[in-house]
C-alpha positions as a LaTeX table, in Angstrom:
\begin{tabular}{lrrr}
\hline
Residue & $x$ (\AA) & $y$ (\AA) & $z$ (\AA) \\
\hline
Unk1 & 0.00 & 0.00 & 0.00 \\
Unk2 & 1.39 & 3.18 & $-1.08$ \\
Unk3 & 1.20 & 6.73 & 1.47 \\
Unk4 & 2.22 & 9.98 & $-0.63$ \\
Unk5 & 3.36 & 12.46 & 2.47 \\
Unk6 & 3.94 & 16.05 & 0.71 \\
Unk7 & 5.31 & 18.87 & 3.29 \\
Unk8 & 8.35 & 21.04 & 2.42 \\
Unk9 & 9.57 & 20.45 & 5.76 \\
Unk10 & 11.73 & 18.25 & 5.70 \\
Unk11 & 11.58 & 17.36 & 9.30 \\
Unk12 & 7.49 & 16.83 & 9.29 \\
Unk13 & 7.75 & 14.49 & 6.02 \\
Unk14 & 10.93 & 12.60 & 7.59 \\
Unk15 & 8.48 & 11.82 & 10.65 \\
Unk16 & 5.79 & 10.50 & 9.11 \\
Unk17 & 7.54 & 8.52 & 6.93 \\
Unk18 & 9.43 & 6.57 & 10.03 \\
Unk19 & 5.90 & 6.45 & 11.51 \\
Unk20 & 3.77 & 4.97 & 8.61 \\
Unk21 & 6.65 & 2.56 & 7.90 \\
Unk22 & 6.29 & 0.97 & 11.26 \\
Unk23 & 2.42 & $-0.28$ & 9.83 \\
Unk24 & 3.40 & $-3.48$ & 7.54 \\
Unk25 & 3.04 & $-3.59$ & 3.69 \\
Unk26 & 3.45 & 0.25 & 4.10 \\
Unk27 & 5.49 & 2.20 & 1.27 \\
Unk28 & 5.76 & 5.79 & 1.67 \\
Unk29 & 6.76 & 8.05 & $-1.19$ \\
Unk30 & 7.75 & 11.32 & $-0.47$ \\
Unk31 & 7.46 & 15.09 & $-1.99$ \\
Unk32 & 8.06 & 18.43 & $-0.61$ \\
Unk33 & 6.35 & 20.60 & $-3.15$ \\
Unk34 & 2.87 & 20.17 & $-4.85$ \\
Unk35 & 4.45 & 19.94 & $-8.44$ \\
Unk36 & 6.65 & 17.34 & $-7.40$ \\
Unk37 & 3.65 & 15.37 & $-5.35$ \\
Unk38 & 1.76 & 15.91 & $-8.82$ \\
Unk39 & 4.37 & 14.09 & $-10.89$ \\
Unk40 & 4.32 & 10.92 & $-8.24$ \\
Unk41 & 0.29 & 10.88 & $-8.67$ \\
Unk42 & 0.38 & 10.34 & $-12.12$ \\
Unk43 & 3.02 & 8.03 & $-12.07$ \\
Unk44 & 1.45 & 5.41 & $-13.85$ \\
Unk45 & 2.89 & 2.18 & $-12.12$ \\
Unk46 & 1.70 & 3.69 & $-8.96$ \\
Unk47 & $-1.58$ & 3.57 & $-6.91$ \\
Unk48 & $-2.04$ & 5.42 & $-3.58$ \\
Unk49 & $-4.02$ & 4.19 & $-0.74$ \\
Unk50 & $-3.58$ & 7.77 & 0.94 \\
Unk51 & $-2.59$ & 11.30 & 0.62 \\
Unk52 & $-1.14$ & 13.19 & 3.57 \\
Unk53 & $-0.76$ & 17.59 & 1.72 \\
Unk54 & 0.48 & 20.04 & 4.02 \\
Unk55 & $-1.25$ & 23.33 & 2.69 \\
Unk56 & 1.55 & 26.14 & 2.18 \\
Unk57 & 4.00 & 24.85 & $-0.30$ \\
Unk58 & 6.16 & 26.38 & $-3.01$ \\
Unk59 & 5.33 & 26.05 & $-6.77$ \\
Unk60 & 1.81 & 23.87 & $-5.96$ \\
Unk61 & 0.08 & 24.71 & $-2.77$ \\
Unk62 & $-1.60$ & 21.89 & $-0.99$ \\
Unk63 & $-5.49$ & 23.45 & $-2.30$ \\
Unk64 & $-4.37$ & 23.67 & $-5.68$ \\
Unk65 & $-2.85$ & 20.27 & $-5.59$ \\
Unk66 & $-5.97$ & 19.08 & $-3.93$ \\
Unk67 & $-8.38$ & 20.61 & $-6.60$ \\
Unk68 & $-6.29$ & 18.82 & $-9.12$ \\
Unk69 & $-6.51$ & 15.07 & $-7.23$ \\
Unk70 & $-10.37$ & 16.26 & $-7.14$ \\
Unk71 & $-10.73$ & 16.70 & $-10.90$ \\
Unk72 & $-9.15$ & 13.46 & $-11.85$ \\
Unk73 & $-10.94$ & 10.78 & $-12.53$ \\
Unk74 & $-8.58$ & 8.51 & $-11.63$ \\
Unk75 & $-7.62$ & 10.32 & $-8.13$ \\
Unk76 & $-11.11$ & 11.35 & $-7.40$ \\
Unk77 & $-11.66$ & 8.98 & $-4.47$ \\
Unk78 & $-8.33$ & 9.44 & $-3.31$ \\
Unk79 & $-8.54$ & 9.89 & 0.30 \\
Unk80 & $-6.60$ & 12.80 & 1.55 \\
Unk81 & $-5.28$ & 14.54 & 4.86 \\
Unk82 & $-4.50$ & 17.93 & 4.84 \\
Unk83 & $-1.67$ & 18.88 & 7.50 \\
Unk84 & $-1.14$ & 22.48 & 8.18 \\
Unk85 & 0.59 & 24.75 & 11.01 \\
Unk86 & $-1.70$ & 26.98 & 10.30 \\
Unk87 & $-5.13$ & 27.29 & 12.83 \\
Unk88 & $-7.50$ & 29.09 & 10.44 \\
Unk89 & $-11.15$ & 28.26 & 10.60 \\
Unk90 & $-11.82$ & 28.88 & 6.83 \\
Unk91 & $-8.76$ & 26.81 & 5.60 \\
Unk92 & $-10.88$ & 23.69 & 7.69 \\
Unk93 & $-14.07$ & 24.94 & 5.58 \\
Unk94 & $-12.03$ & 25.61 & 2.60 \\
Unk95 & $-10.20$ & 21.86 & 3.20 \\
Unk96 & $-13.81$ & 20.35 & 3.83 \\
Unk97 & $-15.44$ & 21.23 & 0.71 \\
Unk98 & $-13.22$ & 18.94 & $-1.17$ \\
Unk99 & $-14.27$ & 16.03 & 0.88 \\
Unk100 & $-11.04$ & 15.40 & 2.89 \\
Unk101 & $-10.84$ & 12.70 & 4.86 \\
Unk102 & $-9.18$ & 14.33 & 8.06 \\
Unk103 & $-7.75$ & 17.87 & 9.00 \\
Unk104 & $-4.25$ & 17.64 & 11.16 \\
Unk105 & $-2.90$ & 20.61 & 13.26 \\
Unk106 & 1.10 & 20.42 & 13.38 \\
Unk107 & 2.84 & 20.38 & 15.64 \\
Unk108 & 1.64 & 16.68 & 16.15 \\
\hline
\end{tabular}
């Protein structure tokens, strides 16, 4: 089972990688921008069990990259986590309206 973790911080993509790996069958590919998290989505030898998108990211922001999972058929169902450092009450509505799966406050 494949876990795409996207964050440019190093640090908070490191963790979670250590941490999902602990669960068996578990392989976590990594990005740190949304352009680079784009290109591993529609790698075509890949499926993805899970999406973990911070939201402020160079290049691709975690929303835009999230729009674009939302708009393809073949990512639509994709279930994603949005991770952000940021406590804003309208980036949870914002995040909502594209059907997330859960909303994650760093530090965690």
């Amino acid at each position: 089972m494949n876990i795409l973790v996207v964050d440019d911080d190093r640090g908070c993509v490191g963790l979670l990688q250590e941490v999902l790996e602990l669960i068996p069958d578990v392989d976590v590919i990594t990005a740190y921008d949304g352009a680079e998290a784009w290109w591993w989505l529609t790698h075509p030898d890949l499926k993805y069990a899970l999406a973990i998108l911070d939201i402020k990211m160079p290049k691709v922001d975690g929303f835009a990259l999230l729009s674009r999972i939302r708009q393809t058929p073949l990512l639509v169902s994709l279930p994603v986590i949005m991770c952000t450092g940021v406590i804003d009450r309208r980036l949870i509505s914002k995040a909502a309206q594209f059907q997330i799966s859960h909303y994650l406050i760093k530090p965690f």
